[in-house]
PDB file of C-alpha atoms and ligand atoms in Angstrom:
ATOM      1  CA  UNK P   4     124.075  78.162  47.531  1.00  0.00           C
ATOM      2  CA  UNK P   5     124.466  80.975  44.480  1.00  0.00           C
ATOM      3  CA  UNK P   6     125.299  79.746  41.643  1.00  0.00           C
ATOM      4  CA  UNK P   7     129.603  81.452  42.497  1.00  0.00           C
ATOM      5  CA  UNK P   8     129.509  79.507  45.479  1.00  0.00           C
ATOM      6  CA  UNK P   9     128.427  76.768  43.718  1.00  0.00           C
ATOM      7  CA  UNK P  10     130.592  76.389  40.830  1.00  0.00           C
ATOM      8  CA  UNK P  11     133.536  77.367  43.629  1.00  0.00           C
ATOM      9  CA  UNK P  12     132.163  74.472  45.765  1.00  0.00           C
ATOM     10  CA  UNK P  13     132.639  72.146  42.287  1.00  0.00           C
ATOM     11  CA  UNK P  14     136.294  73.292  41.062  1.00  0.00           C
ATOM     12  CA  UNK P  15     137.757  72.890  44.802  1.00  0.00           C
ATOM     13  CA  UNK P  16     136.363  69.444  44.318  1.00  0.00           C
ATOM     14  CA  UNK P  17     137.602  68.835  40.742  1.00  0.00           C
ATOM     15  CA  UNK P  18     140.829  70.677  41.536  1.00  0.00           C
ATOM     16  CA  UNK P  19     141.627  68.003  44.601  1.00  0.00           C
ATOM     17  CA  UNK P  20     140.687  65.105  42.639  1.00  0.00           C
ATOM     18  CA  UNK P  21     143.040  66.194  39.734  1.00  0.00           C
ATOM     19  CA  UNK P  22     146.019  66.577  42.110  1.00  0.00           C
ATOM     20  CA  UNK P  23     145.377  62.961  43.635  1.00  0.00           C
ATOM     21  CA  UNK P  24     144.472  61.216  40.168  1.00  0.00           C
ATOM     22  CA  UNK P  25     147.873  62.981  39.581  1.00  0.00           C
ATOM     23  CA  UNK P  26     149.656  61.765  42.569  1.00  0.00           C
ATOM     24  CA  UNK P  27     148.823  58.222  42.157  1.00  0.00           C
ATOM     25  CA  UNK P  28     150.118  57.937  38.887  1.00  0.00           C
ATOM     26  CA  UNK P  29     153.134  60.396  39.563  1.00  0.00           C
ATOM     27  CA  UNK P  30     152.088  63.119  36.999  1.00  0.00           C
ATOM     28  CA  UNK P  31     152.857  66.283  38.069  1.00  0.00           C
ATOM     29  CA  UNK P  32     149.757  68.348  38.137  1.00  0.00           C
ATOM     30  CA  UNK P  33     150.785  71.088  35.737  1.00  0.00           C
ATOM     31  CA  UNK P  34     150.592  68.147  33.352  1.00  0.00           C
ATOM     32  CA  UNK P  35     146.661  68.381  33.797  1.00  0.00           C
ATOM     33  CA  UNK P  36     144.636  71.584  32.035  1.00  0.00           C
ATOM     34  CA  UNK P  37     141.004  71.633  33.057  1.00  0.00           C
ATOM     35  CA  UNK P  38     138.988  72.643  30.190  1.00  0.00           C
ATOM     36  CA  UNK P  39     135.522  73.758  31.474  1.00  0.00           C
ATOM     37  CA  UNK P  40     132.983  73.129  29.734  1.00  0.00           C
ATOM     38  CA  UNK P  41     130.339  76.065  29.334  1.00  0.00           C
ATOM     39  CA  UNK P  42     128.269  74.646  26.246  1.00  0.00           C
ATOM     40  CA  UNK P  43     124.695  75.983  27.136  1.00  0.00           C
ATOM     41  CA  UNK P  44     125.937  78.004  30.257  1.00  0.00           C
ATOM     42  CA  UNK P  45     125.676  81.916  29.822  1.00  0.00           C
ATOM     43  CA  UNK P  46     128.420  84.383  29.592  1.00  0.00           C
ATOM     44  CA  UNK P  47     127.673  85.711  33.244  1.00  0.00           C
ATOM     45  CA  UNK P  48     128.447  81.791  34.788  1.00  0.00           C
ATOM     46  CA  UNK P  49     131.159  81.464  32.494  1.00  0.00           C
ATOM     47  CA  UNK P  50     132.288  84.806  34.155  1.00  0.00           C
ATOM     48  CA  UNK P  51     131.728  82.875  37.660  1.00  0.00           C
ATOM     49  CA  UNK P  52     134.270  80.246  35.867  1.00  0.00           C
ATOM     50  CA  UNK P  53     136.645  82.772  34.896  1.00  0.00           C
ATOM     51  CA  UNK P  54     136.891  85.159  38.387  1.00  0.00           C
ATOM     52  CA  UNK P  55     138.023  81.642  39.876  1.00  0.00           C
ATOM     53  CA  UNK P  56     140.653  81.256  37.928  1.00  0.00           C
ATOM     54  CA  UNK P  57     139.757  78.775  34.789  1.00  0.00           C
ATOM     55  CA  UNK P  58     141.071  80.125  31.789  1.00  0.00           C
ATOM     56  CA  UNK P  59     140.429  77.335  29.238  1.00  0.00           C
ATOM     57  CA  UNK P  60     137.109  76.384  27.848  1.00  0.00           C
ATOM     58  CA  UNK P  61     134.997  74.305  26.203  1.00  0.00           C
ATOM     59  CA  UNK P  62     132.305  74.463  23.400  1.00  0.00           C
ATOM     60  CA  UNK P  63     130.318  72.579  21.022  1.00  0.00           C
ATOM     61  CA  UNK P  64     128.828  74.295  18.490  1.00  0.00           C
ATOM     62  CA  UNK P  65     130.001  77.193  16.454  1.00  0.00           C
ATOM     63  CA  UNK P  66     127.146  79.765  16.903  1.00  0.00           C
ATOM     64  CA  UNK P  67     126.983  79.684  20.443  1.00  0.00           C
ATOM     65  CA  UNK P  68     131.226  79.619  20.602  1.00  0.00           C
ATOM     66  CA  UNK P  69     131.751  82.453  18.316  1.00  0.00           C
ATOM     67  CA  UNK P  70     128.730  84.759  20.122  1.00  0.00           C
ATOM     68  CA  UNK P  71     131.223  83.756  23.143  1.00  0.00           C
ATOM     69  CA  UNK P  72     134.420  84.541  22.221  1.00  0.00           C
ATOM     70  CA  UNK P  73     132.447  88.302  20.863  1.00  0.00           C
ATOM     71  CA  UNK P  74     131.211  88.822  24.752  1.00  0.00           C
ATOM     72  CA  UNK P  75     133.887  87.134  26.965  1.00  0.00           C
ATOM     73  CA  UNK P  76     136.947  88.593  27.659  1.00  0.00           C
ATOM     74  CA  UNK P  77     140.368  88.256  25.499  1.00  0.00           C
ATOM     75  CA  UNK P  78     142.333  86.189  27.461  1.00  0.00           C
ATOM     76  CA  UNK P  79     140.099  82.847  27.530  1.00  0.00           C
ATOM     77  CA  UNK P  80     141.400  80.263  25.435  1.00  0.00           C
ATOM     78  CA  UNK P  81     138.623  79.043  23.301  1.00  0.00           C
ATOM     79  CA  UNK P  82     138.454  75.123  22.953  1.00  0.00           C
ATOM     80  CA  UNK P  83     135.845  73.549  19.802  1.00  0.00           C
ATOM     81  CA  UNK P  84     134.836  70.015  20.796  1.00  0.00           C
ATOM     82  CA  UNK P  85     132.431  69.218  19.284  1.00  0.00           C
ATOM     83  CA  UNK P  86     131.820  68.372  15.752  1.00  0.00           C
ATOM     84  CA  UNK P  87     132.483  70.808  13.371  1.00  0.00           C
ATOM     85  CA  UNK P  88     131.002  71.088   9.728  1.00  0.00           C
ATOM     86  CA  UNK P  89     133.198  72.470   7.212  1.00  0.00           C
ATOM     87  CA  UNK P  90     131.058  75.089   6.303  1.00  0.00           C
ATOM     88  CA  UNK P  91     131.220  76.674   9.905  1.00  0.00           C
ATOM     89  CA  UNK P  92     135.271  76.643  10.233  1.00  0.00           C
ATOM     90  CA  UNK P  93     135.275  80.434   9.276  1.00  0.00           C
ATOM     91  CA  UNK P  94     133.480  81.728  12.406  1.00  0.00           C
ATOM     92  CA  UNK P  95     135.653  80.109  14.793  1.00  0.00           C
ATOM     93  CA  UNK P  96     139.431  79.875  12.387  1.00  0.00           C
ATOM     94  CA  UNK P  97     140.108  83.516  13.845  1.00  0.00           C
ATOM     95  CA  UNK P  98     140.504  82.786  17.648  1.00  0.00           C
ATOM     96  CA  UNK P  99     140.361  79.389  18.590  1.00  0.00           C
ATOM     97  CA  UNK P 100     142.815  77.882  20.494  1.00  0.00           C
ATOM     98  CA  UNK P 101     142.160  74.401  19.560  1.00  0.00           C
ATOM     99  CA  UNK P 102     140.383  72.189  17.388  1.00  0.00           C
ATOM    100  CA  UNK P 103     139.481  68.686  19.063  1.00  0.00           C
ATOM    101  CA  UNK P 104     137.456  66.913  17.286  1.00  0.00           C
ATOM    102  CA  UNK P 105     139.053  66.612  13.451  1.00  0.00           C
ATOM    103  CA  UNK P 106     138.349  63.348  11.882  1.00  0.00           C
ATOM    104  CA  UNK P 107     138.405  64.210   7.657  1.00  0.00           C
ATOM    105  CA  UNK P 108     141.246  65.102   5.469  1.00  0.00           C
ATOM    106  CA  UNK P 109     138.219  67.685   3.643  1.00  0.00           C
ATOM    107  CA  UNK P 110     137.873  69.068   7.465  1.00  0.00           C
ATOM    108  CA  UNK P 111     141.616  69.611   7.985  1.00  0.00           C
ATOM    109  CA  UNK P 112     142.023  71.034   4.494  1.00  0.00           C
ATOM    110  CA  UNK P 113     139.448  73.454   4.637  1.00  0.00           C
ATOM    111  CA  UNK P 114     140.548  74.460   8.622  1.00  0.00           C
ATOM    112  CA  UNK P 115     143.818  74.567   6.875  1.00  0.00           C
ATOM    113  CA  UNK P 116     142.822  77.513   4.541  1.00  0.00           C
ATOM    114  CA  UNK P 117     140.305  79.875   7.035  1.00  0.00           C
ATOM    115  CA  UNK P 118     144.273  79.716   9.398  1.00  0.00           C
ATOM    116  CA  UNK P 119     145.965  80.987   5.639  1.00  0.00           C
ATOM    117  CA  UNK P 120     143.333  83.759   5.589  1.00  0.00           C
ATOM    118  CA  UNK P 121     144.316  84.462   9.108  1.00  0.00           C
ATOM    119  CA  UNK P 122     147.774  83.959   8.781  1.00  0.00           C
ATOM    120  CA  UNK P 123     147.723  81.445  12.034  1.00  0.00           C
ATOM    121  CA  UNK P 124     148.448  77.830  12.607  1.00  0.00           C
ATOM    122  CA  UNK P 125     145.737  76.283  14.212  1.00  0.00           C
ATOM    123  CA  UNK P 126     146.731  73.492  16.892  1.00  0.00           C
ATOM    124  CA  UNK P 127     144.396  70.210  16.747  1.00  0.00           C
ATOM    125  CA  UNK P 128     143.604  67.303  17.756  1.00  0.00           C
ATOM    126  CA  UNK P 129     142.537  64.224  15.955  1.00  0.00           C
ATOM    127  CA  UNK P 130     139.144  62.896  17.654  1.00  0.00           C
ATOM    128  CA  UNK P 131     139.304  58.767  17.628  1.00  0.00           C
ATOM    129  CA  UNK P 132     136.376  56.843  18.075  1.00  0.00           C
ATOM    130  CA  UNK P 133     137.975  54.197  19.846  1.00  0.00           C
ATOM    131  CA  UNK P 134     134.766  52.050  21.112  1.00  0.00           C
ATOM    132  CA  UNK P 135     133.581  52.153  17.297  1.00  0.00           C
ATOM    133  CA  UNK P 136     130.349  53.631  18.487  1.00  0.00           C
ATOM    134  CA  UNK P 137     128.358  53.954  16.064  1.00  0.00           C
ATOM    135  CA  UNK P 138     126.480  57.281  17.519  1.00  0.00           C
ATOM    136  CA  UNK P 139     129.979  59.106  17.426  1.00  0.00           C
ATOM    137  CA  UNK P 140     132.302  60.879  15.361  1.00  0.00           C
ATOM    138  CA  UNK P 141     135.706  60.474  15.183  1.00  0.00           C
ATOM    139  CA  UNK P 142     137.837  58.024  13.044  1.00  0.00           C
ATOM    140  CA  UNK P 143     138.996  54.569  14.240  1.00  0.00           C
ATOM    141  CA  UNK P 144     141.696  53.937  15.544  1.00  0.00           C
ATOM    142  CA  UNK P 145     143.591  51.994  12.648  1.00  0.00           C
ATOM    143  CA  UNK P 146     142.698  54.689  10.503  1.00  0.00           C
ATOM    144  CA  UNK P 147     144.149  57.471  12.460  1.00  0.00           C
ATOM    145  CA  UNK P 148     148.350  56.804  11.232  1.00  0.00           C
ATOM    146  CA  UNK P 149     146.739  57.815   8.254  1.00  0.00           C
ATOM    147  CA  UNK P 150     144.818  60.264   8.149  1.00  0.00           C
ATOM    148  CA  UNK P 151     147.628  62.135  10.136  1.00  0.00           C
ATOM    149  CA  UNK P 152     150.272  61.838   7.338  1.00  0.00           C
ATOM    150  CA  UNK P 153     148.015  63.072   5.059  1.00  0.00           C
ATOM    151  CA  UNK P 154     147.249  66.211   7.383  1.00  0.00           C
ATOM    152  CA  UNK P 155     150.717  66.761   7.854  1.00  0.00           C
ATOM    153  CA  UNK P 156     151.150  68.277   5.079  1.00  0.00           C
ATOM    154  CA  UNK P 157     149.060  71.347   5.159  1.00  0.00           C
ATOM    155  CA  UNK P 158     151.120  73.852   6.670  1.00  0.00           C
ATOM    156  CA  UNK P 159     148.640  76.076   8.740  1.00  0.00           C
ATOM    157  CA  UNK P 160     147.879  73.095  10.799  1.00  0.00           C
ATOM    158  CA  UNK P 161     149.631  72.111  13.645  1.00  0.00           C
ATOM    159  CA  UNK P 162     148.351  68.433  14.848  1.00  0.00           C
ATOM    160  CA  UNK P 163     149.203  68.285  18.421  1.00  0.00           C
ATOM    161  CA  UNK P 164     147.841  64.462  19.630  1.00  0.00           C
ATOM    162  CA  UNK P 165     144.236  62.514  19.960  1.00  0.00           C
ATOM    163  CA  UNK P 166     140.595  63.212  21.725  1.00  0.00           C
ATOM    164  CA  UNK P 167     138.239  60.784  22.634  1.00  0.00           C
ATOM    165  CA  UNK P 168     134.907  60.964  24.040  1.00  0.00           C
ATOM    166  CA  UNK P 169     134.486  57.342  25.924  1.00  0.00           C
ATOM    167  CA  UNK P 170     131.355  55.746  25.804  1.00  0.00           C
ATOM    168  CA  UNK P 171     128.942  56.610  28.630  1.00  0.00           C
ATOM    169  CA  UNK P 172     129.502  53.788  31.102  1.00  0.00           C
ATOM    170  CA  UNK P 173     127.857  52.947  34.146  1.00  0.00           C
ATOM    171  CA  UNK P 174     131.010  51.986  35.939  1.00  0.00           C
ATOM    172  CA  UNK P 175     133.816  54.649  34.804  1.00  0.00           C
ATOM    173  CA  UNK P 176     136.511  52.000  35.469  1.00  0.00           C
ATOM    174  CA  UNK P 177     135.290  50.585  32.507  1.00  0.00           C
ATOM    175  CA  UNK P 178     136.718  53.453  30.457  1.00  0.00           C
ATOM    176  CA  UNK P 179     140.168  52.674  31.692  1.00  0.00           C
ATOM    177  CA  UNK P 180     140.970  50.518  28.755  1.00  0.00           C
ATOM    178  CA  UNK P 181     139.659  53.208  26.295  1.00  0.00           C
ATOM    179  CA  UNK P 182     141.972  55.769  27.617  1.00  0.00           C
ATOM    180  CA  UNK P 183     144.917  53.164  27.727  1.00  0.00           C
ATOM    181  CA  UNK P 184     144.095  52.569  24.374  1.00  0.00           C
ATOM    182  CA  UNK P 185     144.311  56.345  23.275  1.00  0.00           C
ATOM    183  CA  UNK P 186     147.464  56.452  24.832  1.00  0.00           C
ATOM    184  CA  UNK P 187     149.037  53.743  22.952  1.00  0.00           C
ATOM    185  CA  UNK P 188     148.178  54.933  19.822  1.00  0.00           C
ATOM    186  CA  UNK P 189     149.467  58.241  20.716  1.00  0.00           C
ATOM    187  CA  UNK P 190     153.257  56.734  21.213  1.00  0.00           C
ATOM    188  CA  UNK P 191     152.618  54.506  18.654  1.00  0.00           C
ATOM    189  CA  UNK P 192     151.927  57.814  16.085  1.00  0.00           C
ATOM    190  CA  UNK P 193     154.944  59.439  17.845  1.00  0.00           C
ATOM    191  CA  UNK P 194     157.564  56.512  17.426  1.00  0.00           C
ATOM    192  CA  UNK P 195     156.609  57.190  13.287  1.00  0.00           C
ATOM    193  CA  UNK P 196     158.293  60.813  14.005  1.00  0.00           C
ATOM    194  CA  UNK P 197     156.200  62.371  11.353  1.00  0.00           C
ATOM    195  CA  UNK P 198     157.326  65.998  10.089  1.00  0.00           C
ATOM    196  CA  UNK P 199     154.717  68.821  11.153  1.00  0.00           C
ATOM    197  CA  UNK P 200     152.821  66.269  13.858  1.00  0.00           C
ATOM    198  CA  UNK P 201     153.496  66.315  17.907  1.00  0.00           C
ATOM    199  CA  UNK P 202     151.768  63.564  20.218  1.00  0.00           C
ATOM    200  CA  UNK P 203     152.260  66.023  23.250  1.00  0.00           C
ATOM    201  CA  UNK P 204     147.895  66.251  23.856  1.00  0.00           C
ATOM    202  CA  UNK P 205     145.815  63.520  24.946  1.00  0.00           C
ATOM    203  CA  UNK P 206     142.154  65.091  25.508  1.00  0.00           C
ATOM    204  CA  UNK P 207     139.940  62.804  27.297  1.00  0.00           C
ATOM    205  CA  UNK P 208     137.833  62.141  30.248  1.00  0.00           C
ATOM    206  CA  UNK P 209     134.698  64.143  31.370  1.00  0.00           C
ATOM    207  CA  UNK P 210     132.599  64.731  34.655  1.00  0.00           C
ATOM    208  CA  UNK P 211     132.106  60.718  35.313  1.00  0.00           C
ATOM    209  CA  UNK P 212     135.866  59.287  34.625  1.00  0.00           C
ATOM    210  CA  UNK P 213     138.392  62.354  34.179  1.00  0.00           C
ATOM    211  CA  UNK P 214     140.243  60.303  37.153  1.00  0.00           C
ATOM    212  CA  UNK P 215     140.846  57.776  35.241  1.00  0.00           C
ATOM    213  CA  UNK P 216     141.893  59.273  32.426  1.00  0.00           C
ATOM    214  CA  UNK P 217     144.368  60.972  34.382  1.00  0.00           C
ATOM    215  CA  UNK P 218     145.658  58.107  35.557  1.00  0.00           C
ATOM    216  CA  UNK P 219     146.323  56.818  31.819  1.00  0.00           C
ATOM    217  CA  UNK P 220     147.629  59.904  30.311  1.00  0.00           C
ATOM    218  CA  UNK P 221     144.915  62.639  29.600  1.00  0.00           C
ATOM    219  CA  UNK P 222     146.616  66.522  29.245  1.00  0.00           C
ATOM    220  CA  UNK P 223     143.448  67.510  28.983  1.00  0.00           C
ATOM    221  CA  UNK P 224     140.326  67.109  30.519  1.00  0.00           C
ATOM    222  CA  UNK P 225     136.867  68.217  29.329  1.00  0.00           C
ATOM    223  CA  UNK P 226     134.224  69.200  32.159  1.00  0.00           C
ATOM    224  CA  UNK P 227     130.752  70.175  32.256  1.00  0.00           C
ATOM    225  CA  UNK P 228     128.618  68.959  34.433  1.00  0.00           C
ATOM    226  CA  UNK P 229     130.579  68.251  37.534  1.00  0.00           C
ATOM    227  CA  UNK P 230     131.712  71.828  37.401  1.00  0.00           C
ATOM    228  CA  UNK P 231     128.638  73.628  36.332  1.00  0.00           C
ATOM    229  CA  UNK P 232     125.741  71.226  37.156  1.00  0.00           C
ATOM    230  CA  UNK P 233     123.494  69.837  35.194  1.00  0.00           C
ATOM    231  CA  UNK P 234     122.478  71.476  31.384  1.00  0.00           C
ATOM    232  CA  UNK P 235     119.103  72.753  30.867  1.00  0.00           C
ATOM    233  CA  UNK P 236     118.924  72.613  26.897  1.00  0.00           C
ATOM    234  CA  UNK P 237     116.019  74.063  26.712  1.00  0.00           C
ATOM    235  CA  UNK P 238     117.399  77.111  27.573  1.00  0.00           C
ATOM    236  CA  UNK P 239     119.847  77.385  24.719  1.00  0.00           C
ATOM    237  CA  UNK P 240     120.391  80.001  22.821  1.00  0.00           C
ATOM    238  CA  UNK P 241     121.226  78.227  19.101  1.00  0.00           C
TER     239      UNK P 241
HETATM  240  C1  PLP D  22     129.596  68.086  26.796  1.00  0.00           C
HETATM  241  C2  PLP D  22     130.943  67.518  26.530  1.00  0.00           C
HETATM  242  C3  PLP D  22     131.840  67.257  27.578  1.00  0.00           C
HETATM  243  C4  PLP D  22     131.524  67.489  29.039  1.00  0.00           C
HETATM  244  O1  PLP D  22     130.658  66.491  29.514  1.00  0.00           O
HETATM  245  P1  PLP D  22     130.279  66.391  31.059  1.00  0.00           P
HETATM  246  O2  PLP D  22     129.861  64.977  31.233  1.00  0.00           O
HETATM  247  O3  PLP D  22     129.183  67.363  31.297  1.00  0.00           O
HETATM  248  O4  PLP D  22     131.491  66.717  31.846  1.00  0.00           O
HETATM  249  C5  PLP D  22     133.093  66.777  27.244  1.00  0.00           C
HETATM  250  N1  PLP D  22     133.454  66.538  25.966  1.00  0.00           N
HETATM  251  C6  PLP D  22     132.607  66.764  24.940  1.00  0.00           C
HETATM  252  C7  PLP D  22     133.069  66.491  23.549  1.00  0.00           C
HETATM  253  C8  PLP D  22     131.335  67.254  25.189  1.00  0.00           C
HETATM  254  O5  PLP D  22     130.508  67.487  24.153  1.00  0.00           O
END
């Protein structure tokens, strides 16, 4: 198969599974975006990506997303999900869509003043590290009430709900608890009706348990490999 077909061959797949996962926990499907995930793919698959319809995706790292957003066309919404030094916020503050993985007040403040120098508000999500892994970012989960009052108040920040990446489990049902748990936080954040902060976005699930996340609530899920195949890193341009 070319690598069209392919990645064709992959969304039908993904798309069907999203509509069930959807049906069996009556969500309607438009409650679902699929954000591809093109870290380490080139512009010309992303294309592939983009003649079949997907309009959202996702990147990790700031060099490779903002050569991207330069070479792809205008209407992609750009998605940062991976961590993000404070440093690097300029390249990206201009045309991102949304920031997923915020988990410092000094990250928030200084994405709050590149969006001033734009004159945007940038939409973001808070990224919870809700197995307390010790290899990830994010902030726990008791801390998160918090740190989202004190973000609240910068005004060129819109924070729109919670990310997760789940641990990497053999047996995605596993996960279901982590997602349930994301959830749950999220109403529990949105009972506190704080001024500036919507719980609308729950971003979570990849290739292995999307499904599941579905079924607990995800808005948005994050996809790489089962839509592209597998990463070859050693072809990255960094
Ligand atoms: C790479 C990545 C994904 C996609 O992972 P797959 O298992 O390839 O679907 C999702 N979320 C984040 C934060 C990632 O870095």
């Amino acid at each position: 198969m070319s690598i069209n077909e392919e990645i064709a061959s992959n969304l039908s797949v993904i798309e069907a599974n999203i509509c069930n996962a959807c049906a069996k926990s009556g969500r309607d499907r438009s409650s679902v975006t699929l954000i591809a995930v093109s870290k380490t793919h080139p512009a010309d698959v992303i294309l592939e990506g983009y003649k079949l319809g997907l309009r959202s995706f996702g990147e990790n790292k700031v060099q490779e997303l903002s050569r991207k957003i330069e070479e792809l066309p205008d209407s992609i919404q750009w998605h940062m999900i991976g961590h993000l030094q404070r440093n690097k916020v300029k390249y990206i503050a201009q045309k991102v869509t949304m920031i997923h993985s915020v988990d410092s007040l000094r990250l928030a403040e200084t994405i709050n003043k590149e969006a001033v120098e734009y004159d945007r508000v940038i939409p973001i999500l808070i990224e919870v590290n809700m197995a307390g892994e010790e290899s990830k970012f994010g902030v726990s989960p008791d801390e998160t009430p918090g740190l989202i009052k004190s973000i609240s108040g910068f005004p060129n920040i819109s924070v729109k709900g919670l990310m997760t990446v789940a641990p990497n489990a053999p047996n995605p049902e596993d996960n279901r608890v982590v997602f349930s748990n994301l959830n749950k936080l999220s109403v529990d954040i949105a009972n506190e009706n704080i001024d500036n902060v919507t719980m609308n976005v729950l971003s979570m699930g990849m290739t292995g348990d999307y499904t599941i996340a579905i079924e607990e609530g995800a808005t948005l899920v994050r996809i790489g490999t089962g839509l592209f195949g597998q990463r070859d890193y050693g072809h990255t341009l960094q």
